[in-house]
Coordinates of C-alpha atoms in Angstrom, one line a residue:
X1 CA -6.1 32.8 -12.0
X2 CA -9.5 31.4 -12.8
X3 CA -11.9 34.1 -13.7
X4 CA -15.2 34.1 -11.8
X5 CA -16.5 37.7 -12.1
X6 CA -18.9 36.5 -14.9
X7 CA -21.0 34.6 -12.3
X8 CA -22.5 37.9 -11.0
X9 CA -23.5 39.0 -14.6
X10 CA -27.1 38.7 -15.9
X11 CA -27.6 35.1 -17.2
X12 CA -29.0 36.5 -20.5
X13 CA -25.9 38.5 -21.3
X14 CA -23.3 37.3 -23.8
X15 CA -20.5 37.8 -21.3
X16 CA -22.2 35.4 -18.9
X17 CA -22.7 32.8 -21.6
X18 CA -19.0 33.2 -22.5
X19 CA -18.2 32.7 -18.9
X20 CA -20.3 29.5 -18.8
X21 CA -18.3 28.1 -21.7
X22 CA -15.1 29.1 -20.0
X23 CA -16.2 27.3 -16.8
X24 CA -17.2 24.2 -18.8
X25 CA -13.9 24.0 -20.6
X26 CA -12.2 23.9 -17.2
X27 CA -14.7 21.5 -15.6
X28 CA -14.5 18.9 -18.5
X29 CA -10.7 19.3 -18.8
X30 CA -9.6 19.3 -15.1
X31 CA -12.6 18.5 -13.0
X32 CA -14.5 15.4 -11.8
X33 CA -15.8 13.9 -15.0
X34 CA -17.7 10.6 -15.0
X35 CA -18.9 9.1 -18.3
X36 CA -18.8 12.6 -20.0
X37 CA -20.9 14.1 -17.2
X38 CA -20.1 16.6 -14.4
X39 CA -21.9 17.8 -11.3
X40 CA -24.3 20.6 -12.3
X41 CA -23.7 23.7 -10.3
X42 CA -26.9 25.5 -11.2
X43 CA -29.2 27.1 -8.5
X44 CA -31.6 24.1 -8.7
X45 CA -29.2 21.1 -9.1
X46 CA -26.6 22.5 -6.6
X47 CA -23.9 19.9 -7.4
X48 CA -26.2 17.0 -6.5
X49 CA -26.7 15.4 -10.0
X50 CA -24.5 14.8 -13.0
X51 CA -25.3 16.0 -16.5
X52 CA -23.7 16.2 -19.9
X53 CA -22.2 19.4 -21.1
X54 CA -25.2 20.7 -23.1
X55 CA -27.6 20.2 -20.2
X56 CA -25.3 21.9 -17.7
X57 CA -24.9 24.8 -20.2
X58 CA -28.7 25.1 -20.5
X59 CA -29.2 24.9 -16.7
X60 CA -26.6 27.6 -16.0
X61 CA -28.0 30.0 -18.6
X62 CA -31.6 29.5 -17.5
X63 CA -31.4 29.0 -13.8
X64 CA -28.2 30.8 -12.9
X65 CA -25.0 29.7 -11.0
X66 CA -25.6 28.5 -7.4
X67 CA -24.9 31.1 -4.7
X68 CA -22.0 30.3 -2.3
X69 CA -20.1 27.9 -4.5
X70 CA -17.0 30.1 -4.8
X71 CA -14.3 27.5 -4.8
X72 CA -14.9 25.1 -7.8
X73 CA -13.5 22.1 -6.0
X74 CA -15.6 19.6 -8.1
X75 CA -14.8 21.4 -11.4
X76 CA -11.1 21.6 -11.6
X77 CA -10.0 24.2 -8.9
X78 CA -7.4 22.9 -6.4
X79 CA -3.9 23.7 -5.4
X80 CA -2.5 22.2 -8.6
X81 CA -5.1 23.6 -11.0
X82 CA -5.6 27.2 -10.0
X83 CA -3.5 28.5 -13.0
X84 CA -5.8 27.4 -15.8
X85 CA -3.7 29.1 -18.5
X86 CA -0.4 27.5 -17.4
X87 CA 1.1 24.6 -19.1
X88 CA 0.7 21.2 -17.3
X89 CA 3.1 18.4 -17.7
X90 CA 0.9 15.4 -18.5
X91 CA 3.8 13.0 -18.0
X92 CA 4.4 14.3 -14.5
X93 CA 0.7 14.2 -13.5
X94 CA 0.5 10.5 -14.4
X95 CA 2.9 9.6 -11.7
X96 CA 1.7 8.5 -8.3
X97 CA 2.5 11.0 -5.6
X98 CA 4.2 8.5 -3.3
X99 CA 6.3 11.2 -1.6
X100 CA 3.2 13.1 -0.7
X101 CA 1.5 10.0 0.5
X102 CA 4.4 9.1 2.9
X103 CA 4.8 12.7 4.1
X104 CA 1.1 13.0 5.0
X105 CA 0.9 9.5 6.6
X106 CA 4.0 10.1 8.7
X107 CA 3.9 13.9 9.0
X108 CA 5.4 14.1 12.5
X109 CA 8.3 11.8 11.5
X110 CA 9.0 13.5 8.2
X111 CA 9.0 17.0 9.7
X112 CA 11.2 15.9 12.6
X113 CA 14.0 15.1 10.2
X114 CA 17.2 13.1 11.0
X115 CA 17.5 9.7 12.5
X116 CA 17.4 9.8 16.3
X117 CA 19.5 7.6 18.5
X118 CA 16.4 5.8 19.8
X119 CA 14.3 5.7 16.7
X120 CA 10.6 4.8 17.3
X121 CA 8.5 2.3 15.4
X122 CA 6.7 4.9 13.2
X123 CA 10.1 6.3 12.2
X124 CA 11.4 2.8 11.2
X125 CA 8.3 2.3 9.1
X126 CA 8.7 5.7 7.5
X127 CA 12.3 5.2 6.5
X128 CA 11.7 1.7 5.2
X129 CA 8.8 2.9 3.0
X130 CA 11.0 5.8 1.8
X131 CA 13.6 3.3 0.7
X132 CA 11.0 1.3 -1.1
X133 CA 9.6 4.4 -2.7
X134 CA 13.1 5.3 -4.0
X135 CA 13.8 1.8 -5.5
X136 CA 13.1 1.4 -9.2
X137 CA 10.6 -1.2 -10.2
X138 CA 13.1 -2.4 -12.6
X139 CA 16.3 -0.9 -14.1
X140 CA 15.4 2.2 -16.0
X141 CA 11.7 2.4 -14.9
X142 CA 10.7 6.0 -14.3
X143 CA 6.9 5.7 -14.0
X144 CA 6.7 3.3 -11.0
X145 CA 8.7 2.7 -7.9
X146 CA 8.7 -0.6 -6.0
X147 CA 6.2 0.9 -3.5
X148 CA 3.9 2.6 -5.9
X149 CA 3.5 -0.5 -8.1
X150 CA 2.9 -2.7 -5.0
X151 CA 0.1 -0.3 -3.9
X152 CA -1.5 -0.3 -7.3
X153 CA -1.5 -4.0 -7.7
X154 CA -2.9 -4.5 -4.2
X155 CA -5.6 -2.0 -5.0
X156 CA -6.6 -4.1 -8.0
X157 CA -6.8 -7.1 -5.8
X158 CA -9.2 -5.3 -3.5
X159 CA -11.3 -3.8 -6.2
X160 CA -11.8 -7.0 -8.2
X161 CA -12.0 -9.6 -5.3
X162 CA -8.9 -11.6 -6.1
X163 CA -8.2 -14.3 -3.6
X164 CA -4.9 -14.3 -1.6
X165 CA -3.8 -17.4 -3.4
X166 CA -4.4 -15.9 -6.9
X167 CA -2.6 -12.7 -5.9
X168 CA 0.5 -14.8 -4.8
X169 CA 0.3 -16.7 -8.1
X170 CA 0.3 -13.5 -10.0
X171 CA 3.3 -12.0 -8.4
X172 CA 5.2 -15.3 -8.7
X173 CA 4.4 -15.3 -12.4
X174 CA 5.6 -11.7 -12.8
X175 CA 8.8 -12.5 -11.0
X176 CA 9.3 -15.6 -13.1
X177 CA 8.7 -13.7 -16.4
X178 CA 10.8 -10.6 -15.2
X179 CA 13.3 -11.7 -12.6
X180 CA 14.6 -8.2 -12.1
X181 CA 11.1 -6.9 -11.0
X182 CA 11.5 -5.4 -7.6
X183 CA 8.2 -6.5 -5.9
X184 CA 7.3 -8.7 -2.9
X185 CA 7.1 -12.4 -3.8
X186 CA 3.9 -13.3 -1.9
X187 CA 0.6 -11.9 -0.6
X188 CA 1.8 -12.0 3.0
X189 CA 4.9 -9.9 2.2
X190 CA 2.8 -7.4 0.2
X191 CA 0.3 -7.2 3.1
X192 CA 3.1 -6.4 5.6
X193 CA 4.2 -3.5 3.4
X194 CA 0.6 -2.2 3.1
X195 CA 0.2 -2.5 6.9
X196 CA 3.0 0.0 7.5
X197 CA 0.8 2.6 5.7
X198 CA -1.7 2.3 8.6
X199 CA -4.2 0.2 6.6
X200 CA -4.7 -2.5 9.3
X201 CA -7.2 -3.8 11.8
X202 CA -7.2 -5.4 15.2
X203 CA -8.6 -8.8 16.1
X204 CA -10.5 -9.0 19.4
X205 CA -11.8 -12.3 20.6
X206 CA -15.5 -12.4 21.5
X207 CA -17.9 -14.7 23.4
X208 CA -19.6 -17.0 20.9
X209 CA -23.0 -16.0 22.4
X210 CA -22.1 -12.3 22.0
X211 CA -22.1 -11.6 25.7
X212 CA -18.8 -9.8 26.0
X213 CA -15.4 -9.0 24.4
X214 CA -12.2 -10.5 25.7
X215 CA -10.7 -7.0 25.8
X216 CA -9.0 -4.7 28.3
X217 CA -9.6 -6.2 31.8
X218 CA -10.8 -9.5 30.4
X219 CA -8.1 -9.9 27.7
X220 CA -6.7 -13.0 29.3
X221 CA -9.9 -14.7 30.4
X222 CA -10.6 -18.2 29.1
X223 CA -14.4 -18.1 29.4
X224 CA -17.3 -15.7 29.3
X225 CA -18.0 -14.2 32.7
X226 CA -21.7 -13.9 31.8
X227 CA -22.7 -17.2 30.3
X228 CA -19.6 -19.3 31.1
X229 CA -19.0 -20.4 27.5
X230 CA -15.4 -21.2 26.6
X231 CA -13.5 -18.6 24.6
X232 CA -11.9 -21.3 22.6
X233 CA -13.1 -23.9 20.1
X234 CA -13.4 -27.2 21.9
X235 CA -11.9 -30.2 20.1
X236 CA -12.6 -33.8 21.3
X237 CA -9.7 -35.4 23.2
X238 CA -7.8 -38.0 21.3
X239 CA -5.7 -40.5 23.3
X240 CA -2.7 -41.3 21.2
X241 CA 1.0 -40.4 21.3
X242 CA 0.8 -38.3 18.1
X243 CA -1.7 -35.9 19.6
X244 CA 0.4 -35.3 22.7
X245 CA 3.4 -34.4 20.5
X246 CA 1.5 -31.7 18.7
X247 CA 2.1 -28.2 20.2
X248 CA -1.1 -26.9 21.8
X249 CA -2.7 -24.1 19.8
X250 CA -5.9 -22.5 21.0
X251 CA -8.3 -21.2 18.3
X252 CA -10.8 -18.5 19.4
X253 CA -14.4 -19.4 18.8
X254 CA -15.4 -15.9 17.6
X255 CA -13.2 -13.0 16.5
X256 CA -14.2 -9.3 16.0
X257 CA -12.3 -7.3 13.4
X258 CA -11.9 -3.7 14.7
X259 CA -10.7 -0.9 12.4
X260 CA -9.5 1.8 14.8
X261 CA -11.3 5.1 14.0
X262 CA -9.0 7.8 15.5
X263 CA -5.9 7.1 13.3
X264 CA -8.2 7.2 10.2
X265 CA -9.7 10.5 11.2
X266 CA -6.2 11.9 11.8
X267 CA -5.3 10.8 8.3
X268 CA -8.3 12.8 6.9
X269 CA -6.9 16.0 8.5
X270 CA -3.3 15.2 7.5
X271 CA -4.2 14.7 3.9
X272 CA -4.3 17.9 1.9
X273 CA -6.9 16.5 -0.5
X274 CA -9.5 16.0 2.3
X275 CA -8.7 18.4 5.1
X276 CA -10.5 21.4 3.6
X277 CA -13.5 19.3 2.6
X278 CA -14.1 18.5 6.2
X279 CA -15.4 22.1 6.8
X280 CA -17.7 22.1 3.7
X281 CA -20.9 21.8 5.8
X282 CA -20.0 25.1 7.5
X283 CA -18.1 27.0 4.9
X284 CA -19.6 26.1 1.5
X285 CA -23.1 24.9 2.2
X286 CA -26.0 26.9 0.7
X287 CA -28.2 28.4 3.4
X288 CA -31.3 29.1 1.5
X289 CA -33.5 27.1 3.9
X290 CA -33.8 24.0 1.7
X291 CA -32.9 20.5 3.0
X292 CA -30.0 19.4 0.9
X293 CA -27.6 18.2 3.6
X294 CA -27.9 16.7 7.2
X295 CA -26.7 20.1 8.5
X296 CA -29.9 21.7 7.1
X297 CA -32.1 19.3 9.3
X298 CA -33.6 20.3 12.6
X299 CA -31.9 17.4 14.4
X300 CA -28.5 18.8 13.5
X301 CA -29.5 22.3 14.7
X302 CA -30.9 20.8 18.0
X303 CA -27.6 18.9 18.5
X304 CA -25.7 22.2 18.0
X305 CA -27.8 24.0 20.5
X306 CA -27.4 21.3 23.1
X307 CA -23.6 20.9 22.5
X308 CA -22.5 24.4 21.7
X309 CA -18.8 23.8 22.6
X310 CA -18.7 20.9 20.1
X311 CA -20.5 22.9 17.4
X312 CA -18.3 25.9 17.7
X313 CA -15.4 24.0 16.1
X314 CA -16.4 23.3 12.5
X315 CA -13.6 20.7 12.0
X316 CA -15.3 18.4 14.6
X317 CA -16.4 15.2 12.8
X318 CA -20.1 14.3 12.5
X319 CA -20.5 10.6 11.9
X320 CA -23.5 8.5 10.8
X321 CA -23.5 4.8 11.7
X322 CA -25.1 2.0 9.6
X323 CA -25.1 -1.8 9.8
X324 CA -26.8 -4.7 8.1
X325 CA -26.1 -8.4 7.7
X326 CA -25.3 -10.5 4.7
X327 CA -24.3 -14.0 3.9
X328 CA -20.8 -14.0 2.3
X329 CA -21.2 -17.5 0.9
X330 CA -23.9 -16.6 -1.6
X331 CA -26.2 -19.4 -0.4
X332 CA -28.9 -19.5 2.2
X333 CA -28.3 -23.2 2.9
X334 CA -25.2 -22.4 5.0
X335 CA -25.9 -20.6 8.2
X336 CA -23.7 -17.6 8.6
X337 CA -24.1 -13.9 9.4
X338 CA -21.6 -11.1 8.6
X339 CA -22.3 -7.7 10.1
X340 CA -20.2 -4.8 8.8
X341 CA -20.5 -1.5 10.8
X342 CA -19.9 1.4 8.6
X343 CA -19.4 5.1 9.5
X344 CA -20.2 8.0 7.1
X345 CA -18.6 11.4 7.5
X346 CA -21.3 14.0 7.3
X347 CA -18.9 16.9 7.1
X348 CA -18.5 16.2 3.4
X349 CA -20.8 17.5 0.7
X350 CA -23.7 15.2 -0.2
X351 CA -22.1 13.8 -3.4
X352 CA -19.1 12.7 -1.4
X353 CA -20.7 11.5 1.8
X354 CA -21.9 8.2 0.3
X355 CA -19.0 7.4 -2.0
X356 CA -17.5 4.0 -1.2
X357 CA -14.0 5.4 -0.6
X358 CA -15.4 7.8 2.0
X359 CA -17.3 5.2 4.0
X360 CA -15.3 4.0 7.0
X361 CA -15.5 0.3 7.9
X362 CA -15.4 0.4 11.7
X363 CA -16.3 -3.2 12.8
X364 CA -16.7 -6.6 11.1
X365 CA -18.7 -9.0 13.2
X366 CA -18.6 -12.6 11.9
X367 CA -20.4 -15.6 13.2
X368 CA -23.0 -18.4 12.5
X369 CA -25.8 -16.2 13.8
X370 CA -26.9 -12.6 14.0
X371 CA -25.8 -10.7 17.2
X372 CA -29.3 -9.1 17.4
X373 CA -29.6 -6.7 20.3
X374 CA -26.2 -7.8 21.6
X375 CA -24.6 -5.8 18.8
X376 CA -24.4 -3.1 21.5
X377 CA -21.6 -5.2 23.0
X378 CA -19.5 -4.6 19.9
X379 CA -20.5 -0.9 19.4

């Protein structure tokens, strides 16, 4: 077990200093290290800023260890790192935990076990992904399965902004060079595999003037019931035999991309890596009266007083909403406005709240002009 009794010793004692070195050995070996820096857990920094080892040592010896930080979740303590003295298998830790990913994504199906007579869609997706996870990337490959490699290469596409065409060209080249490589042969087939993991969005047609959404009761309407504008792009009529032979295909004038929130919040609670962190604001936050987190603010306290039933359950999610426009074409000569609506989970500690991977894209509003006050229609 990790030794923590030294934290309560006087900072000037040799035992305390030995404990600080013991802590730093764990933090820099197993914890969250970025460019040789870790979060400083002294009573002043309180895990809000990153410092190199010598600076963290000086802070801890001069200012003391922060009160209330009893589980070193940023410095190497989790379910796989509790036994610091044990031997770790570096080769095993380098593998992607695909089995864990599938189990936590399809927990209900996985725990149910067996194939039912009338198998539902989630179960079909689960068993298909399990098959992909059990297939070797190529004969004799032990580090990657077909699924894990596909996820990794798709992640690179997203991180580095590859186009769909360039992604397809890459996988085609890989298949040409290594015909036995067990991967999807195009971007579309890769995307369909990723969609089964729940990473998908819904398209909802909208009025070009931002008056309404063609959704729910108005899903089949052809024009806006407020301004009368057609839902579809109007093409000029061409009188020739060729045009009549073409099958009619209606193109919506404006489309909203909606990323459903509830399934994503469910995944946060199903994932063992994030479930405990969603109670940080209640269980691990310092209560010394200083404003370090939104939970320390008066607005949070007033909300809790007004909605006591909601506040009583610490796992309830507190969300912050932000939106702003940008032009995706990198030139102001082309009129276009893209509005992402992003949600931030305030249950997390401050250093995790604003990390890109923890910001939830909720809506993507595209169009030639800004929605202005009509953004409420989308929200």
